[in-house]
Coordinates of N, CA, C and O in Angstrom, one line a residue:
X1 N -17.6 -33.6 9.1 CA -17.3 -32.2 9.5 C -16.0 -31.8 8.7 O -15.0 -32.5 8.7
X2 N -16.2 -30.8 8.1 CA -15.0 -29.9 7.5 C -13.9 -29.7 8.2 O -14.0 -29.2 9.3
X3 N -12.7 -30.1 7.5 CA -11.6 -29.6 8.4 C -11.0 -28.3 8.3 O -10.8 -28.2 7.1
X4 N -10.7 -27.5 8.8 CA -10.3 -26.0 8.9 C -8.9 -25.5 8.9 O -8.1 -26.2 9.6
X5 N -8.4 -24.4 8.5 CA -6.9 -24.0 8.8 C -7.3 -22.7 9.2 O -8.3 -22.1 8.9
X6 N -6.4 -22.3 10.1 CA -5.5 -20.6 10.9 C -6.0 -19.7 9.4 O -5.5 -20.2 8.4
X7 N -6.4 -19.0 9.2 CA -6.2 -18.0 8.2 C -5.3 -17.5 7.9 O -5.0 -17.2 6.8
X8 N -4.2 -17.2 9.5 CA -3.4 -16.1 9.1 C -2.1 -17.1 8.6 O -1.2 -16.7 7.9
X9 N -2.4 -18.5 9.1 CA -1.0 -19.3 8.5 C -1.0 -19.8 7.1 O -0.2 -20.2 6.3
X10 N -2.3 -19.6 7.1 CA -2.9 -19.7 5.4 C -2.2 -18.5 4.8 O -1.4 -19.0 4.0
X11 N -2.1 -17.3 4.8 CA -1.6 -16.6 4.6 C -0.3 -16.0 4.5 O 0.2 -15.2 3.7
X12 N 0.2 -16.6 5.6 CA 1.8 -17.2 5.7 C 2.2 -17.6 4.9 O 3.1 -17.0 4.2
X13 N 1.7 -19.0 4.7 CA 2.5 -20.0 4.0 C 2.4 -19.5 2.5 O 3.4 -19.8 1.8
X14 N 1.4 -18.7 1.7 CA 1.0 -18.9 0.6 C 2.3 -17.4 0.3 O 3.1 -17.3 -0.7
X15 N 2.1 -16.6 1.4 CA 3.2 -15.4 0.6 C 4.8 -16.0 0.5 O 5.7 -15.7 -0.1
X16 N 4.6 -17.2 1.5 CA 6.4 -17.4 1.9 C 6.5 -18.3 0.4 O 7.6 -18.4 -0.1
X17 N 5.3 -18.8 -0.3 CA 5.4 -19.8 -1.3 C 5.3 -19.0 -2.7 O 6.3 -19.2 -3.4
X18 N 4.4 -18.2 -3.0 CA 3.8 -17.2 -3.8 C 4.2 -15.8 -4.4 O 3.5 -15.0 -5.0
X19 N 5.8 -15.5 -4.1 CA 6.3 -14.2 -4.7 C 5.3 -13.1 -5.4 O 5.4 -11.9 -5.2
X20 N 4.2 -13.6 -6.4 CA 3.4 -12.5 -7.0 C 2.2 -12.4 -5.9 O 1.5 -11.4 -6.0
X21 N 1.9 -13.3 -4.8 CA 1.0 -13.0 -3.8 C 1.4 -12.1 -2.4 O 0.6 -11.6 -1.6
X22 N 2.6 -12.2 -2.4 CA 3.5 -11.4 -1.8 C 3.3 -10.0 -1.9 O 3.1 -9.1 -1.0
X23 N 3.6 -10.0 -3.6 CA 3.9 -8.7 -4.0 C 2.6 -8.1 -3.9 O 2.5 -7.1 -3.2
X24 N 1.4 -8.6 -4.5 CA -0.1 -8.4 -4.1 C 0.0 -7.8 -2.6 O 0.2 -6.6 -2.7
X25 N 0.0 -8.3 -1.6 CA 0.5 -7.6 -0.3 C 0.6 -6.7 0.2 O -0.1 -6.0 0.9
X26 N 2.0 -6.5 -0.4 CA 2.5 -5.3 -0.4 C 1.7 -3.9 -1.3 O 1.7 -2.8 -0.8
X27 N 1.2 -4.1 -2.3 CA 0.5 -2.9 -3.0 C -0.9 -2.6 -2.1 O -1.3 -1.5 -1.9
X28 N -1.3 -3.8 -1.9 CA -2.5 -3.6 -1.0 C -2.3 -2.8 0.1 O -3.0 -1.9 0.4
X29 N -1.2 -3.2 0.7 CA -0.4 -2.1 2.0 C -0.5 -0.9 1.8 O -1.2 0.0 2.4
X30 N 0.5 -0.5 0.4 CA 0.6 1.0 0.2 C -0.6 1.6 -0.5 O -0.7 2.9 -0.7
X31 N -1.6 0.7 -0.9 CA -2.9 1.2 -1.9 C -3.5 1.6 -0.2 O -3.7 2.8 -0.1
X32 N -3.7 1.1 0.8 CA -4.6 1.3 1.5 C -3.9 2.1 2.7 O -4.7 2.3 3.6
X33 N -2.8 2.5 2.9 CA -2.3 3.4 3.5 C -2.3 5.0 2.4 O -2.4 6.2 2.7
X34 N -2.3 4.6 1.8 CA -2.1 6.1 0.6 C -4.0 6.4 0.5 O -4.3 7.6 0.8
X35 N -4.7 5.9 0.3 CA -6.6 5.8 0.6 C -6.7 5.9 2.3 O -7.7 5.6 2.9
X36 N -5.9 6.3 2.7 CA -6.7 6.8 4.1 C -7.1 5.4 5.6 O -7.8 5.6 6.5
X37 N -6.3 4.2 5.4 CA -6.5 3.2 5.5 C -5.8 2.6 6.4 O -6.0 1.4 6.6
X38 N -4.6 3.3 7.4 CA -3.1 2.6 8.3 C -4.2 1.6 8.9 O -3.7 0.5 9.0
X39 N -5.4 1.7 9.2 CA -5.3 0.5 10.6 C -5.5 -0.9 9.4 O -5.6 -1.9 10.1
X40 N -5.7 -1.3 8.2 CA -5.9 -1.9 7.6 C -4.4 -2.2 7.0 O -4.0 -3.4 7.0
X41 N -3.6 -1.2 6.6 CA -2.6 -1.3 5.8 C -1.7 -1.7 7.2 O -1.2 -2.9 7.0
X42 N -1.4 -1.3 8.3 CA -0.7 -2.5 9.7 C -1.1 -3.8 9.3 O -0.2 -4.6 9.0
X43 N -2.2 -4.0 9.3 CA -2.4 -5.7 9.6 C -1.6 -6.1 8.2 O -0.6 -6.9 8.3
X44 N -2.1 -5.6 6.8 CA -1.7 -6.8 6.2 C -0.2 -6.5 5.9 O 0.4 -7.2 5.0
X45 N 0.5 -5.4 6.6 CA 2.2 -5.4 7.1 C 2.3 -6.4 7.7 O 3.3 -7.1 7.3
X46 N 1.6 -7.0 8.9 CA 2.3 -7.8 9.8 C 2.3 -9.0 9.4 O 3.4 -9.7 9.5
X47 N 1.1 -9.7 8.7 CA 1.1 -10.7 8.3 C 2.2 -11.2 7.0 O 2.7 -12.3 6.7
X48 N 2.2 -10.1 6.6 CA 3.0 -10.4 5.5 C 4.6 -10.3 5.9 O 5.4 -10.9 5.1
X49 N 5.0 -9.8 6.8 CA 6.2 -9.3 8.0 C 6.5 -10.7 8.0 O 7.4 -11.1 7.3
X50 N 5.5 -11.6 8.9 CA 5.5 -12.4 9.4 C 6.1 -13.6 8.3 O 7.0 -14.3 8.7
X51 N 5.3 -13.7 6.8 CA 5.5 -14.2 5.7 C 6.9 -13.9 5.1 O 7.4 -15.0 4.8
X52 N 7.4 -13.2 5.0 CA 8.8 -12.9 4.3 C 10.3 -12.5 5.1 O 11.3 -13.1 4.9
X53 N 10.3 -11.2 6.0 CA 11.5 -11.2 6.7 C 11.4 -11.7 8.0 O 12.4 -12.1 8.6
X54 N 10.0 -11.8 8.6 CA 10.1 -11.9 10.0 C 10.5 -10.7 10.7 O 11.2 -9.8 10.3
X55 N 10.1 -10.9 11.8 CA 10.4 -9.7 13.1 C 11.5 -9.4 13.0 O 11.9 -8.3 12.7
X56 N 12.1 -10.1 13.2 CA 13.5 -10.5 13.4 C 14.8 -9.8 13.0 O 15.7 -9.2 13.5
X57 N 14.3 -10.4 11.7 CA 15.3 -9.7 10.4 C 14.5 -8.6 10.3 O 15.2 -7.8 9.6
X58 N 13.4 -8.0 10.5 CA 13.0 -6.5 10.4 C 13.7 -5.8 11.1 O 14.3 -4.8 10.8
X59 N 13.7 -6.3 12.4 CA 14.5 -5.5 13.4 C 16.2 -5.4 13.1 O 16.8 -4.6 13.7
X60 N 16.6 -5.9 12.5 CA 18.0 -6.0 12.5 C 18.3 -5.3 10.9 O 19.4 -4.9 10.5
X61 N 17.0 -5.2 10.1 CA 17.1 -4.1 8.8 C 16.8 -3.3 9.0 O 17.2 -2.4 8.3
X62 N 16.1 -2.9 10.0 CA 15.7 -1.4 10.3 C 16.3 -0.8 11.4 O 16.0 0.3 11.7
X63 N 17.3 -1.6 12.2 CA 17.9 -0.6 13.6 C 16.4 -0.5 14.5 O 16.1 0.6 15.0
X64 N 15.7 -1.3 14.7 CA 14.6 -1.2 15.8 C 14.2 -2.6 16.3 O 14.2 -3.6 15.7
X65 N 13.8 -2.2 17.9 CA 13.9 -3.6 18.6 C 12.5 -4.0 17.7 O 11.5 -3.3 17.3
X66 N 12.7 -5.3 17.8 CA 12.0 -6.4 17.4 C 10.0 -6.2 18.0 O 8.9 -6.4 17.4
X67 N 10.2 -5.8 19.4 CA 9.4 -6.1 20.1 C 8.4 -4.9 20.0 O 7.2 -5.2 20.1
X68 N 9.1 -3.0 19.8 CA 8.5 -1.8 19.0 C 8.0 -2.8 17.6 O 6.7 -2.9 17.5
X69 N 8.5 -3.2 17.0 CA 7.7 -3.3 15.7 C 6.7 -4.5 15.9 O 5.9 -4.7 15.0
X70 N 6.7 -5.0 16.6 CA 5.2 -5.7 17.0 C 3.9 -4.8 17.1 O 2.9 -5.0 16.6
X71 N 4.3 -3.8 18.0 CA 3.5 -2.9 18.5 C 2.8 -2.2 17.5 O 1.6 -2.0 17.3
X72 N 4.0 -1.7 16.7 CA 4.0 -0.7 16.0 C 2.7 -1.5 14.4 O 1.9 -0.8 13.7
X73 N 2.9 -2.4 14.4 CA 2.1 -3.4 13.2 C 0.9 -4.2 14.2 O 0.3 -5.0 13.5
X74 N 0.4 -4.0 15.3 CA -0.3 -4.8 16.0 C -1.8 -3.3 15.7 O -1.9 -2.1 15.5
X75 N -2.7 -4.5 16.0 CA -4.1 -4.0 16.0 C -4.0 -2.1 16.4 O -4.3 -1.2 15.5
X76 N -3.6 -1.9 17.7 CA -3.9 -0.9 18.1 C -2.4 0.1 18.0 O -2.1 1.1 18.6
X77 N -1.6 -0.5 17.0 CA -0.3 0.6 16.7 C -0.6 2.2 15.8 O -1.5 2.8 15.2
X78 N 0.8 2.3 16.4 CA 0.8 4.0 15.9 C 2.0 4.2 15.4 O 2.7 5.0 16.0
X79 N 2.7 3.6 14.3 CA 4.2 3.7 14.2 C 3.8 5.3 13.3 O 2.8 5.6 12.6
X80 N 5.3 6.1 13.7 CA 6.0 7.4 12.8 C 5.7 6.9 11.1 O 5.5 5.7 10.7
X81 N 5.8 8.2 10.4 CA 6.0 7.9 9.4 C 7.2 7.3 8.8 O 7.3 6.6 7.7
X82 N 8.3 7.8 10.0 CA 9.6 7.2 9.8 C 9.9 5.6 9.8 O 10.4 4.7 9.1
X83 N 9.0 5.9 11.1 CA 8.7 3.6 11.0 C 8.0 3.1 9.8 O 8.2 2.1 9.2
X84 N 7.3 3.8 9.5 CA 7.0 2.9 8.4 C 7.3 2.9 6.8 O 6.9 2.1 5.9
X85 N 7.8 4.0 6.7 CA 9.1 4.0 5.5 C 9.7 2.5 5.4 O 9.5 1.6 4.6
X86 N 10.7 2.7 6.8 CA 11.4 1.9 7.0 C 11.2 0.1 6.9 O 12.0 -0.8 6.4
X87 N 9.6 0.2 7.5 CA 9.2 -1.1 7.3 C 8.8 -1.6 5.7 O 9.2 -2.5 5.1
X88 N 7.9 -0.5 5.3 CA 8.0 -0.4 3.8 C 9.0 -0.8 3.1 O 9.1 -1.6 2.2
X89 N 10.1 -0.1 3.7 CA 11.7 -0.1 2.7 C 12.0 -2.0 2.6 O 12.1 -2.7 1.6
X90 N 12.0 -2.2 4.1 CA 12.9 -3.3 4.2 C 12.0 -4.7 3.8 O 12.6 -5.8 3.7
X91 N 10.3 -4.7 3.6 CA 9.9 -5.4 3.0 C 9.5 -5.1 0.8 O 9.1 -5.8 -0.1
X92 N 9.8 -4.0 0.9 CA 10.2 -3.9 -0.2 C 11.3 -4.7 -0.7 O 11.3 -5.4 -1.8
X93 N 12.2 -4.5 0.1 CA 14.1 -4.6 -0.4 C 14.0 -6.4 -0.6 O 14.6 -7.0 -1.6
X94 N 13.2 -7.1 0.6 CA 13.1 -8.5 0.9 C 12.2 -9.1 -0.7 O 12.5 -10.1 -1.5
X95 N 11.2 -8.4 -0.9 CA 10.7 -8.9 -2.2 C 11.4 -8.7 -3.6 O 11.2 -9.4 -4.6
X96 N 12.3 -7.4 -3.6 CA 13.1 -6.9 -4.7 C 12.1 -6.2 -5.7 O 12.1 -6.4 -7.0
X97 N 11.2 -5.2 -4.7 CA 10.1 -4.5 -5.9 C 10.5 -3.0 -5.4 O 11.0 -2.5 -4.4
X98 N 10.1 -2.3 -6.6 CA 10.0 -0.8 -6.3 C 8.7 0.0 -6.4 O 8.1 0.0 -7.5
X99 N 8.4 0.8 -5.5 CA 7.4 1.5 -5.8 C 7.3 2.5 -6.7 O 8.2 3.2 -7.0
X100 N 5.8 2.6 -7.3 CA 5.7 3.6 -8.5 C 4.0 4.1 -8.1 O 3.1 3.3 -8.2
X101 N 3.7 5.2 -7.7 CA 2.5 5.6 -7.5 C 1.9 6.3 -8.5 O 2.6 7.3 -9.0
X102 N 0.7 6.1 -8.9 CA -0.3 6.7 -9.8 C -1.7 7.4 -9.5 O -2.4 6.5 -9.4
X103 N -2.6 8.8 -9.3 CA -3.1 8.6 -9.4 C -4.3 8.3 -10.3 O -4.2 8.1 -11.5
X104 N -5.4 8.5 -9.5 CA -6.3 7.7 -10.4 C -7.5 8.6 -10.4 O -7.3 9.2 -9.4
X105 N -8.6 9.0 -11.0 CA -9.7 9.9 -10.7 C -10.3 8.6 -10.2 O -10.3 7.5 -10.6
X106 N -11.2 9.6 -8.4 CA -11.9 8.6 -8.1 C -13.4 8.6 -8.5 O -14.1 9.5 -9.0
X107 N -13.8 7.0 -7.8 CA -15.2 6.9 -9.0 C -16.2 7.9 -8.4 O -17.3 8.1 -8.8

């Protein structure tokens, strides 16, 4: 019998290990929030949240309790645009990338 891992700690460990899979992450975030996409672009915020600053240090970069930004990145959240600037900002700031948006004609 095959042995198995968590996906999402798979995912964990590989961004906390992986700086260009990280960064991967994060574009995917803003590619799929900018395409119409927040309930998909939350999740791979959280996990990757989870991967690089943590709740923690999110809350203590962004001036918001710890426990709103669970919510706010969990399945059924609704964070402001304000929140998620913010979240944006401070996982941006944590990887040391900057955003540059392009569009694209779509297919």
């Amino acid at each position: 019998m095959a042995l198995t891992r968590d996906f999402k700690e798979t995912v964990k460990e590989r961004a906390a290990r992986d700086p260009a899979f990280a960064k991967a992450m994060l574009d995917e975030a803003a590619t799929a929030f900018l395409n119409g996409e927040p309930h998909v672009a939350r999740l791979i915020l959280r996990d990757l949240v989870n991967a690089s600053v943590g709740f923690e240090g999110l809350a203590a970069e962004t001036n918001r309790p710890s426990k709103s930004l669970h919510r706010m990145l969990s399945e059924k959240g609704n964070p402001s645009m304000d929140n998620l600037a913010a979240i944006f900002g401070a996982v941006r700031k944590r990887l040391g990338v900057a955003f540059e948006a392009h569009g694209v004609e779509a297919a």
